[in-house]
Amino acid sequence: MTARRPRRSPAARAAATPAPPRLAARLHDTAQRLLAARASWGRDEARLEAELLYAEAAGWDRAKVIAEGAAPPDASTLARFEALLARRLAHEPLAYILGRREFYGLTFEVGPGVLIPRPETETLVEATLAAIAAHRRARRRVRVADVGTGSGAVALAVARHAPSAEVTGIDASTEALAWAGRNRAALGLVARVVLLAGDLLEPVTEPLDVVAANLPYIPTEEYEALPAEIRKGEPRLAVDGGEDGLDAIRALVAQLPAHLAPDAAAALFEVGAGQAGAVAELLASTLGGEASAVRTHRDLSGTRRVVEWRRGY
Ligand SMILES: C[S@@+](CC[C@H](N)C(=O)[O-])C[C@H]1O[C@@H](n2cnc3c(N)ncnc32)[C@H](O)[C@@H]1O
């Protein structure tokens, strides 16, 4: 005769069944996996990425992911989340996986073939808006070019914030221009921004009052050492600036005398750390004036990020 096991109460049975993992625990584990894959990441960055990927998988915003931390995640969302995470662990840029990036308070669609707008480029937008506002034609029409427009980040942010700006965005990459076109439509700026394919200012025929450019400026040797996700993900044409990083900037400065309005004009260049002095010299020697009169603007980390030359203001 076998002894009957005592019946357990429902409360005891519930206590003995392992609770499904809470979302917060899952995100913690995911952040650990991301950290293990990327030596350069901080804990906060890894956690943020885990939350953003889960938000994308669930169709939620990040605030809801945080608020739902105590609940167990559902199976179908988890399957989508794991698929997105696998892409991230294989070095695909987060913005490509999400399909978008915030820049200057606007949402830009991005994906393979176009540079993801960087926060430091907001310094170029700020300085360009100030150059437009100070221009003698500011109340009428200021003709602006954004050279190397990529996703249209600078051109569209400027057009949105400067009502008198008539903006042309130019890029050598038709793939990048396709993204710029989508963003121009999504932001309702089709009537305000012209997009042209070509080399630097070659396709522009009208004189320009303000030229802004975030062209590739990373020296080739540094480019070769960049993280895999930049080299594998973003186009080399957008990043590699040649031996000293200044090939494209030099070529554009050489074109400026033929394109700038003769009475009043400004030219603004985003540059890498340590390049501001060389670009100021280049602008002064090509366009006239003293290199010391060329202004520079620092980004939020204190780096001299934008070099600005003006005449006739
Ligand atoms: C650093 S990305 C900047 C993209 C965008 N302006 C931004 O700030 O996010 C440089 C862009 O310049 C373009 N580019 C490179 N060389 C060029 C050239 N010679 N003429 C026109 N565009 C060029 C690239 O295709 C790329 O889109």
mmCIF file of C-alpha atoms and ligand atoms in Angstrom:
data_model
loop_
_atom_site.group_PDB
_atom_site.id
_atom_site.type_symbol
_atom_site.label_atom_id
_atom_site.label_comp_id
_atom_site.label_asym_id
_atom_site.label_seq_id
_atom_site.Cartn_x
_atom_site.Cartn_y
_atom_site.Cartn_z
ATOM 1 C CA MET A 1 0.000 0.000 0.000
ATOM 2 C CA THR A 2 1.386 3.411 -0.970
ATOM 3 C CA ALA A 3 0.950 6.418 1.263
ATOM 4 C CA ARG A 4 -1.171 9.179 -0.314
ATOM 5 C CA ARG A 5 0.627 12.509 -0.645
ATOM 6 C CA PRO A 6 -1.209 15.234 1.217
ATOM 7 C CA ARG A 7 -3.173 17.548 -1.140
ATOM 8 C CA ARG A 8 -1.627 21.013 -1.441
ATOM 9 C CA SER A 9 -3.748 24.075 -1.091
ATOM 10 C CA PRO A 10 -4.157 26.320 -4.244
ATOM 11 C CA ALA A 11 -2.039 28.984 -2.495
ATOM 12 C CA ALA A 12 0.777 26.492 -1.874
ATOM 13 C CA ARG A 13 0.562 25.221 -5.486
ATOM 14 C CA ALA A 14 0.781 28.795 -6.791
ATOM 15 C CA ALA A 15 3.787 29.495 -4.580
ATOM 16 C CA ALA A 16 5.572 26.366 -5.885
ATOM 17 C CA THR A 17 5.045 27.253 -9.603
ATOM 18 C CA PRO A 18 7.916 29.492 -10.803
ATOM 19 C CA ALA A 19 6.590 32.940 -11.703
ATOM 20 C CA PRO A 20 7.090 33.914 -15.364
ATOM 21 C CA PRO A 21 10.013 36.365 -15.617
ATOM 22 C CA ARG A 22 8.959 39.949 -15.278
ATOM 23 C CA LEU A 23 9.670 42.352 -18.149
ATOM 24 C CA ALA A 24 12.110 44.309 -15.970
ATOM 25 C CA ALA A 25 14.186 41.163 -15.358
ATOM 26 C CA ARG A 26 14.153 40.335 -19.060
ATOM 27 C CA LEU A 27 15.373 43.818 -19.932
ATOM 28 C CA HIS A 28 18.093 43.555 -17.289
ATOM 29 C CA ASP A 29 19.323 40.295 -18.861
ATOM 30 C CA THR A 30 19.171 41.863 -22.320
ATOM 31 C CA ALA A 31 21.232 44.839 -21.178
ATOM 32 C CA GLN A 32 23.843 42.380 -19.837
ATOM 33 C CA ARG A 33 23.950 40.625 -23.240
ATOM 34 C CA LEU A 34 24.407 43.944 -25.010
ATOM 35 C CA LEU A 35 27.141 44.961 -22.560
ATOM 36 C CA ALA A 36 28.954 41.671 -23.100
ATOM 37 C CA ALA A 37 28.878 42.288 -26.859
ATOM 38 C CA ARG A 38 30.150 45.889 -26.687
ATOM 39 C CA ALA A 39 33.074 46.728 -24.435
ATOM 40 C CA SER A 40 32.611 50.451 -25.089
ATOM 41 C CA TRP A 41 29.010 50.669 -23.843
ATOM 42 C CA GLY A 42 27.922 51.962 -20.455
ATOM 43 C CA ARG A 43 25.224 50.258 -18.366
ATOM 44 C CA ASP A 44 22.697 53.081 -18.976
ATOM 45 C CA GLU A 45 23.185 52.978 -22.747
ATOM 46 C CA ALA A 46 22.678 49.202 -22.850
ATOM 47 C CA ARG A 47 19.520 49.436 -20.722
ATOM 48 C CA LEU A 48 18.170 52.274 -22.895
ATOM 49 C CA GLU A 49 18.717 50.246 -26.064
ATOM 50 C CA ALA A 50 17.015 47.191 -24.516
ATOM 51 C CA GLU A 51 13.988 49.355 -23.633
ATOM 52 C CA LEU A 52 13.840 50.960 -27.082
ATOM 53 C CA LEU A 53 14.018 47.586 -28.840
ATOM 54 C CA TYR A 54 11.254 46.202 -26.610
ATOM 55 C CA ALA A 55 9.140 49.312 -27.215
ATOM 56 C CA GLU A 56 9.544 48.760 -30.960
ATOM 57 C CA ALA A 57 8.612 45.070 -30.676
ATOM 58 C CA ALA A 58 5.532 45.855 -28.549
ATOM 59 C CA GLY A 59 4.411 48.949 -30.471
ATOM 60 C CA TRP A 60 4.660 50.958 -27.235
ATOM 61 C CA ASP A 61 6.578 54.055 -26.247
ATOM 62 C CA ARG A 62 9.512 53.758 -23.830
ATOM 63 C CA ALA A 63 7.495 55.158 -20.896
ATOM 64 C CA LYS A 64 5.044 52.242 -21.188
ATOM 65 C CA VAL A 65 7.911 49.719 -21.262
ATOM 66 C CA ILE A 66 9.162 51.131 -17.962
ATOM 67 C CA ALA A 67 5.657 51.269 -16.460
ATOM 68 C CA GLU A 68 4.988 47.594 -17.387
ATOM 69 C CA GLY A 69 8.209 46.366 -15.724
ATOM 70 C CA ALA A 70 6.401 44.176 -13.156
ATOM 71 C CA ALA A 71 4.275 42.333 -15.747
ATOM 72 C CA PRO A 72 5.410 39.247 -17.678
ATOM 73 C CA PRO A 73 6.085 39.946 -21.377
ATOM 74 C CA ASP A 74 3.851 38.144 -23.878
ATOM 75 C CA ALA A 75 5.288 35.441 -26.118
ATOM 76 C CA SER A 76 4.691 37.029 -29.528
ATOM 77 C CA THR A 77 6.224 40.362 -28.441
ATOM 78 C CA LEU A 78 9.200 38.466 -27.038
ATOM 79 C CA ALA A 79 9.731 36.681 -30.354
ATOM 80 C CA ARG A 80 9.762 40.025 -32.225
ATOM 81 C CA PHE A 81 12.044 41.504 -29.551
ATOM 82 C CA GLU A 82 14.569 38.644 -29.882
ATOM 83 C CA ALA A 83 14.637 39.117 -33.668
ATOM 84 C CA LEU A 84 15.390 42.852 -33.284
ATOM 85 C CA LEU A 85 17.984 42.121 -30.597
ATOM 86 C CA ALA A 86 19.760 39.622 -32.859
ATOM 87 C CA ARG A 87 20.132 42.385 -35.487
ATOM 88 C CA ARG A 88 21.547 44.749 -32.878
ATOM 89 C CA LEU A 89 23.979 42.121 -31.577
ATOM 90 C CA ALA A 90 25.122 41.683 -35.213
ATOM 91 C CA HIS A 91 26.151 45.402 -35.195
ATOM 92 C CA GLU A 92 23.231 46.864 -37.176
ATOM 93 C CA PRO A 93 22.838 50.497 -36.029
ATOM 94 C CA LEU A 94 19.927 51.010 -33.618
ATOM 95 C CA ALA A 95 18.465 53.817 -35.760
ATOM 96 C CA TYR A 96 18.364 51.518 -38.810
ATOM 97 C CA ILE A 97 16.528 48.845 -36.777
ATOM 98 C CA LEU A 98 14.012 51.375 -35.459
ATOM 99 C CA GLY A 99 13.898 53.102 -38.877
ATOM 100 C CA ARG A 100 14.159 56.588 -37.410
ATOM 101 C CA ARG A 101 16.232 59.063 -35.395
ATOM 102 C CA GLU A 102 15.254 62.285 -33.605
ATOM 103 C CA PHE A 103 17.216 65.350 -34.690
ATOM 104 C CA TYR A 104 16.580 68.961 -33.732
ATOM 105 C CA GLY A 105 13.153 68.014 -32.374
ATOM 106 C CA LEU A 106 12.087 66.357 -35.640
ATOM 107 C CA THR A 107 11.808 62.683 -36.581
ATOM 108 C CA PHE A 108 13.884 61.544 -39.559
ATOM 109 C CA GLU A 109 13.431 58.217 -41.320
ATOM 110 C CA VAL A 110 16.782 56.515 -41.814
ATOM 111 C CA GLY A 111 18.081 53.181 -43.070
ATOM 112 C CA PRO A 112 20.853 51.606 -45.120
ATOM 113 C CA GLY A 113 22.394 54.081 -47.562
ATOM 114 C CA VAL A 114 22.180 57.207 -45.420
ATOM 115 C CA LEU A 115 24.095 58.666 -42.476
ATOM 116 C CA ILE A 116 22.216 58.706 -39.157
ATOM 117 C CA PRO A 117 22.052 62.367 -38.034
ATOM 118 C CA ARG A 118 24.307 63.003 -35.025
ATOM 119 C CA PRO A 119 23.534 65.270 -32.023
ATOM 120 C CA GLU A 120 26.662 67.394 -32.658
ATOM 121 C CA THR A 121 25.227 68.418 -36.046
ATOM 122 C CA GLU A 122 22.553 70.367 -34.161
ATOM 123 C CA THR A 123 25.357 72.912 -33.592
ATOM 124 C CA LEU A 124 25.519 73.407 -37.386
ATOM 125 C CA VAL A 125 21.745 73.942 -37.525
ATOM 126 C CA GLU A 126 21.883 76.510 -34.669
ATOM 127 C CA ALA A 127 24.726 78.442 -36.307
ATOM 128 C CA THR A 128 23.073 78.337 -39.746
ATOM 129 C CA LEU A 129 19.786 79.651 -38.316
ATOM 130 C CA ALA A 130 21.713 82.501 -36.643
ATOM 131 C CA ALA A 131 23.494 83.325 -39.943
ATOM 132 C CA ILE A 132 20.124 83.412 -41.747
ATOM 133 C CA ALA A 133 18.524 85.601 -39.045
ATOM 134 C CA ALA A 134 21.422 88.091 -39.182
ATOM 135 C CA HIS A 135 21.530 88.265 -43.008
ATOM 136 C CA ARG A 136 20.474 91.556 -44.613
ATOM 137 C CA ARG A 137 17.748 89.716 -46.603
ATOM 138 C CA ALA A 138 16.454 87.838 -43.531
ATOM 139 C CA ARG A 139 13.002 89.427 -43.768
ATOM 140 C CA ARG A 140 12.640 88.670 -47.465
ATOM 141 C CA ARG A 141 14.334 85.589 -48.945
ATOM 142 C CA VAL A 142 17.597 83.931 -47.924
ATOM 143 C CA ARG A 143 18.926 81.372 -50.399
ATOM 144 C CA VAL A 144 20.482 78.506 -48.445
ATOM 145 C CA ALA A 145 22.320 75.369 -49.580
ATOM 146 C CA ASP A 146 22.917 72.281 -47.420
ATOM 147 C CA VAL A 147 25.782 70.442 -49.131
ATOM 148 C CA GLY A 148 25.904 66.692 -48.424
ATOM 149 C CA THR A 149 22.324 66.692 -47.188
ATOM 150 C CA GLY A 150 22.070 62.934 -46.450
ATOM 151 C CA SER A 151 18.703 62.336 -44.744
ATOM 152 C CA GLY A 152 17.948 66.046 -45.185
ATOM 153 C CA ALA A 153 18.551 66.643 -41.465
ATOM 154 C CA VAL A 154 20.148 70.098 -41.749
ATOM 155 C CA ALA A 155 18.138 71.315 -44.774
ATOM 156 C CA LEU A 156 14.782 70.336 -43.280
ATOM 157 C CA ALA A 157 15.509 71.550 -39.734
ATOM 158 C CA VAL A 158 16.626 74.905 -41.161
ATOM 159 C CA ALA A 159 13.581 75.190 -43.439
ATOM 160 C CA ARG A 160 11.267 74.354 -40.529
ATOM 161 C CA HIS A 161 12.748 77.058 -38.276
ATOM 162 C CA ALA A 162 13.606 79.843 -40.755
ATOM 163 C CA PRO A 163 10.495 80.910 -42.670
ATOM 164 C CA SER A 164 12.434 83.176 -45.081
ATOM 165 C CA ALA A 165 14.907 80.440 -46.053
ATOM 166 C CA GLU A 166 14.643 78.915 -49.503
ATOM 167 C CA VAL A 167 16.639 75.739 -49.057
ATOM 168 C CA THR A 168 18.418 73.468 -51.535
ATOM 169 C CA GLY A 169 19.840 70.141 -50.314
ATOM 170 C CA ILE A 170 22.468 68.475 -52.493
ATOM 171 C CA ASP A 171 23.980 65.008 -52.281
ATOM 172 C CA ALA A 172 26.159 62.839 -54.502
ATOM 173 C CA SER A 173 24.268 59.737 -53.331
ATOM 174 C CA THR A 174 20.863 59.080 -54.896
ATOM 175 C CA GLU A 175 20.174 56.534 -52.147
ATOM 176 C CA ALA A 176 20.644 59.262 -49.511
ATOM 177 C CA LEU A 177 18.454 61.630 -51.527
ATOM 178 C CA ALA A 178 15.640 59.060 -51.536
ATOM 179 C CA TRP A 179 15.651 59.208 -47.697
ATOM 180 C CA ALA A 180 15.770 63.015 -47.810
ATOM 181 C CA GLY A 181 12.763 62.989 -50.152
ATOM 182 C CA ARG A 182 10.749 60.792 -47.778
ATOM 183 C CA ASN A 183 11.620 63.064 -44.841
ATOM 184 C CA ARG A 184 10.788 66.221 -46.791
ATOM 185 C CA ALA A 185 7.321 64.807 -47.557
ATOM 186 C CA ALA A 186 6.749 63.540 -43.993
ATOM 187 C CA LEU A 187 7.654 66.954 -42.558
ATOM 188 C CA GLY A 188 5.420 68.821 -45.044
ATOM 189 C CA LEU A 189 8.337 70.779 -46.558
ATOM 190 C CA VAL A 190 8.079 69.823 -50.237
ATOM 191 C CA ALA A 191 7.339 73.419 -51.271
ATOM 192 C CA ARG A 192 10.211 74.867 -49.241
ATOM 193 C CA VAL A 193 13.142 72.521 -49.968
ATOM 194 C CA VAL A 194 14.621 71.525 -53.333
ATOM 195 C CA LEU A 195 16.722 68.326 -53.466
ATOM 196 C CA LEU A 196 19.394 67.934 -56.143
ATOM 197 C CA ALA A 197 21.797 65.125 -57.058
ATOM 198 C CA GLY A 198 25.366 66.065 -57.870
ATOM 199 C CA ASP A 199 28.876 66.896 -56.767
ATOM 200 C CA LEU A 200 28.926 69.582 -54.041
ATOM 201 C CA LEU A 201 27.539 72.883 -55.465
ATOM 202 C CA GLU A 202 27.807 71.908 -59.140
ATOM 203 C CA PRO A 203 24.033 71.502 -59.683
ATOM 204 C CA VAL A 204 23.223 74.923 -58.132
ATOM 205 C CA THR A 205 22.841 77.847 -60.555
ATOM 206 C CA GLU A 206 21.484 80.688 -58.353
ATOM 207 C CA PRO A 207 23.820 82.730 -56.095
ATOM 208 C CA LEU A 208 23.704 81.592 -52.478
ATOM 209 C CA ASP A 209 23.394 83.687 -49.320
ATOM 210 C CA VAL A 210 24.227 80.921 -46.832
ATOM 211 C CA VAL A 211 26.030 77.621 -47.461
ATOM 212 C CA ALA A 212 26.023 74.960 -44.714
ATOM 213 C CA ALA A 213 27.864 71.672 -45.028
ATOM 214 C CA ASN A 214 28.365 68.547 -42.974
ATOM 215 C CA LEU A 215 30.597 66.662 -45.398
ATOM 216 C CA PRO A 216 32.688 63.583 -44.545
ATOM 217 C CA TYR A 217 35.643 64.655 -42.364
ATOM 218 C CA ILE A 218 37.052 61.525 -40.704
ATOM 219 C CA PRO A 219 40.648 60.812 -41.850
ATOM 220 C CA THR A 220 40.878 57.463 -43.668
ATOM 221 C CA GLU A 221 43.151 55.916 -41.036
ATOM 222 C CA GLU A 222 40.666 56.778 -38.261
ATOM 223 C CA TYR A 223 37.795 55.536 -40.427
ATOM 224 C CA GLU A 224 39.447 52.115 -40.667
ATOM 225 C CA ALA A 225 39.490 51.984 -36.832
ATOM 226 C CA LEU A 226 35.828 52.989 -36.331
ATOM 227 C CA PRO A 227 33.334 50.581 -34.678
ATOM 228 C CA ALA A 228 32.035 47.834 -36.960
ATOM 229 C CA GLU A 229 28.508 49.231 -36.925
ATOM 230 C CA ILE A 230 29.657 52.474 -38.575
ATOM 231 C CA ARG A 231 31.929 50.809 -41.138
ATOM 232 C CA LYS A 232 29.469 48.011 -41.967
ATOM 233 C CA GLY A 233 26.288 50.037 -41.621
ATOM 234 C CA GLU A 234 26.684 53.614 -42.782
ATOM 235 C CA PRO A 235 27.964 54.538 -46.265
ATOM 236 C CA ARG A 236 31.701 55.206 -46.542
ATOM 237 C CA LEU A 237 30.994 58.196 -48.837
ATOM 238 C CA ALA A 238 29.299 59.877 -45.858
ATOM 239 C CA VAL A 239 32.157 59.406 -43.384
ATOM 240 C CA ASP A 240 35.627 58.941 -44.949
ATOM 241 C CA GLY A 241 37.161 62.352 -45.687
ATOM 242 C CA GLY A 242 40.452 61.145 -47.212
ATOM 243 C CA GLU A 243 43.997 61.237 -45.839
ATOM 244 C CA ASP A 244 43.593 64.249 -43.484
ATOM 245 C CA GLY A 245 39.777 64.186 -43.514
ATOM 246 C CA LEU A 246 39.476 67.456 -45.414
ATOM 247 C CA ASP A 247 39.206 66.325 -49.083
ATOM 248 C CA ALA A 248 35.505 67.159 -49.510
ATOM 249 C CA ILE A 249 35.718 70.368 -47.444
ATOM 250 C CA ARG A 250 38.678 71.613 -49.535
ATOM 251 C CA ALA A 251 36.775 70.851 -52.758
ATOM 252 C CA LEU A 252 33.705 72.739 -51.546
ATOM 253 C CA VAL A 253 35.698 75.773 -50.364
ATOM 254 C CA ALA A 254 37.280 75.928 -53.847
ATOM 255 C CA GLN A 255 33.756 76.113 -55.367
ATOM 256 C CA LEU A 256 32.485 78.848 -53.031
ATOM 257 C CA PRO A 257 33.806 81.974 -54.826
ATOM 258 C CA ALA A 258 31.717 81.101 -57.894
ATOM 259 C CA HIS A 259 28.546 80.429 -55.873
ATOM 260 C CA LEU A 260 28.305 82.939 -53.018
ATOM 261 C CA ALA A 261 26.187 86.099 -53.407
ATOM 262 C CA PRO A 262 28.639 88.987 -53.934
ATOM 263 C CA ASP A 263 27.134 91.429 -51.401
ATOM 264 C CA ALA A 264 26.501 89.343 -48.273
ATOM 265 C CA ALA A 265 27.116 85.676 -47.644
ATOM 266 C CA ALA A 266 28.063 83.102 -45.018
ATOM 267 C CA ALA A 267 29.608 79.636 -45.219
ATOM 268 C CA LEU A 268 29.453 77.151 -42.335
ATOM 269 C CA PHE A 269 31.275 73.826 -42.065
ATOM 270 C CA GLU A 270 30.934 71.055 -39.507
ATOM 271 C CA VAL A 271 34.425 69.733 -38.691
ATOM 272 C CA GLY A 272 36.048 67.036 -36.558
ATOM 273 C CA ALA A 273 37.958 67.647 -33.320
ATOM 274 C CA GLY A 274 41.202 69.492 -34.080
ATOM 275 C CA GLN A 275 40.250 70.520 -37.652
ATOM 276 C CA ALA A 276 38.766 73.990 -36.966
ATOM 277 C CA GLY A 277 42.075 75.884 -37.313
ATOM 278 C CA ALA A 278 42.953 74.330 -40.678
ATOM 279 C CA VAL A 279 39.452 74.984 -42.086
ATOM 280 C CA ALA A 280 39.493 78.612 -40.838
ATOM 281 C CA GLU A 281 42.840 79.143 -42.649
ATOM 282 C CA LEU A 282 41.443 77.563 -45.787
ATOM 283 C CA LEU A 283 38.342 79.797 -45.770
ATOM 284 C CA ALA A 284 40.325 82.975 -45.125
ATOM 285 C CA SER A 285 42.906 82.234 -47.815
ATOM 286 C CA THR A 286 40.265 81.320 -50.427
ATOM 287 C CA LEU A 287 37.536 83.856 -49.646
ATOM 288 C CA GLY A 288 39.521 86.702 -48.104
ATOM 289 C CA GLY A 289 39.777 88.097 -44.593
ATOM 290 C CA GLU A 290 41.820 86.995 -41.594
ATOM 291 C CA ALA A 291 41.638 83.435 -40.290
ATOM 292 C CA SER A 292 41.226 84.972 -36.817
ATOM 293 C CA ALA A 293 37.989 86.666 -38.011
ATOM 294 C CA VAL A 294 36.502 83.274 -38.873
ATOM 295 C CA ARG A 295 34.248 82.218 -35.979
ATOM 296 C CA THR A 296 33.944 78.790 -34.488
ATOM 297 C CA HIS A 297 31.009 77.281 -32.580
ATOM 298 C CA ARG A 298 31.465 74.646 -29.895
ATOM 299 C CA ASP A 299 29.190 71.632 -29.532
ATOM 300 C CA LEU A 300 27.757 70.478 -26.184
ATOM 301 C CA SER A 301 30.944 68.579 -25.357
ATOM 302 C CA GLY A 302 33.022 71.756 -25.847
ATOM 303 C CA THR A 303 34.614 70.676 -29.162
ATOM 304 C CA ARG A 304 35.055 73.396 -31.825
ATOM 305 C CA ARG A 305 32.523 71.792 -34.172
ATOM 306 C CA VAL A 306 31.447 74.463 -36.690
ATOM 307 C CA VAL A 307 33.614 76.948 -38.583
ATOM 308 C CA GLU A 308 31.787 80.001 -39.948
ATOM 309 C CA TRP A 309 32.953 82.611 -42.449
ATOM 310 C CA ARG A 310 30.830 85.715 -43.227
ATOM 311 C CA ARG A 311 31.102 88.758 -45.457
ATOM 312 C CA GLY A 312 28.902 91.850 -45.937
ATOM 313 C CA TYR A 313 26.740 91.357 -42.856
HETATM 314 C C1 LIG B 1 28.519 63.288 -42.923
HETATM 315 S S1 LIG B 1 27.197 62.964 -44.055
HETATM 316 C C2 LIG B 1 26.050 64.234 -43.546
HETATM 317 C C3 LIG B 1 24.608 63.944 -43.825
HETATM 318 C C4 LIG B 1 23.641 64.982 -43.224
HETATM 319 N N1 LIG B 1 23.930 66.312 -43.701
HETATM 320 C C5 LIG B 1 23.699 64.955 -41.708
HETATM 321 O O1 LIG B 1 24.272 65.890 -41.126
HETATM 322 O O2 LIG B 1 23.184 64.004 -41.094
HETATM 323 C C6 LIG B 1 27.902 63.563 -45.547
HETATM 324 C C7 LIG B 1 27.022 63.498 -46.773
HETATM 325 O O3 LIG B 1 27.757 64.096 -47.854
HETATM 326 C C8 LIG B 1 27.540 63.361 -49.044
HETATM 327 N N2 LIG B 1 28.662 63.621 -49.929
HETATM 328 C C9 LIG B 1 29.933 63.161 -49.839
HETATM 329 N N3 LIG B 1 30.683 63.664 -50.843
HETATM 330 C C10 LIG B 1 29.870 64.459 -51.575
HETATM 331 C C11 LIG B 1 30.052 65.260 -52.736
HETATM 332 N N4 LIG B 1 31.241 65.343 -53.352
HETATM 333 N N5 LIG B 1 29.011 65.961 -53.218
HETATM 334 C C12 LIG B 1 27.789 65.887 -52.605
HETATM 335 N N6 LIG B 1 27.563 65.140 -51.510
HETATM 336 C C13 LIG B 1 28.580 64.447 -50.992
HETATM 337 C C14 LIG B 1 27.391 61.932 -48.574
HETATM 338 O O4 LIG B 1 26.697 61.145 -49.502
HETATM 339 C C15 LIG B 1 26.647 62.105 -47.247
HETATM 340 O O5 LIG B 1 25.260 62.024 -47.429
#
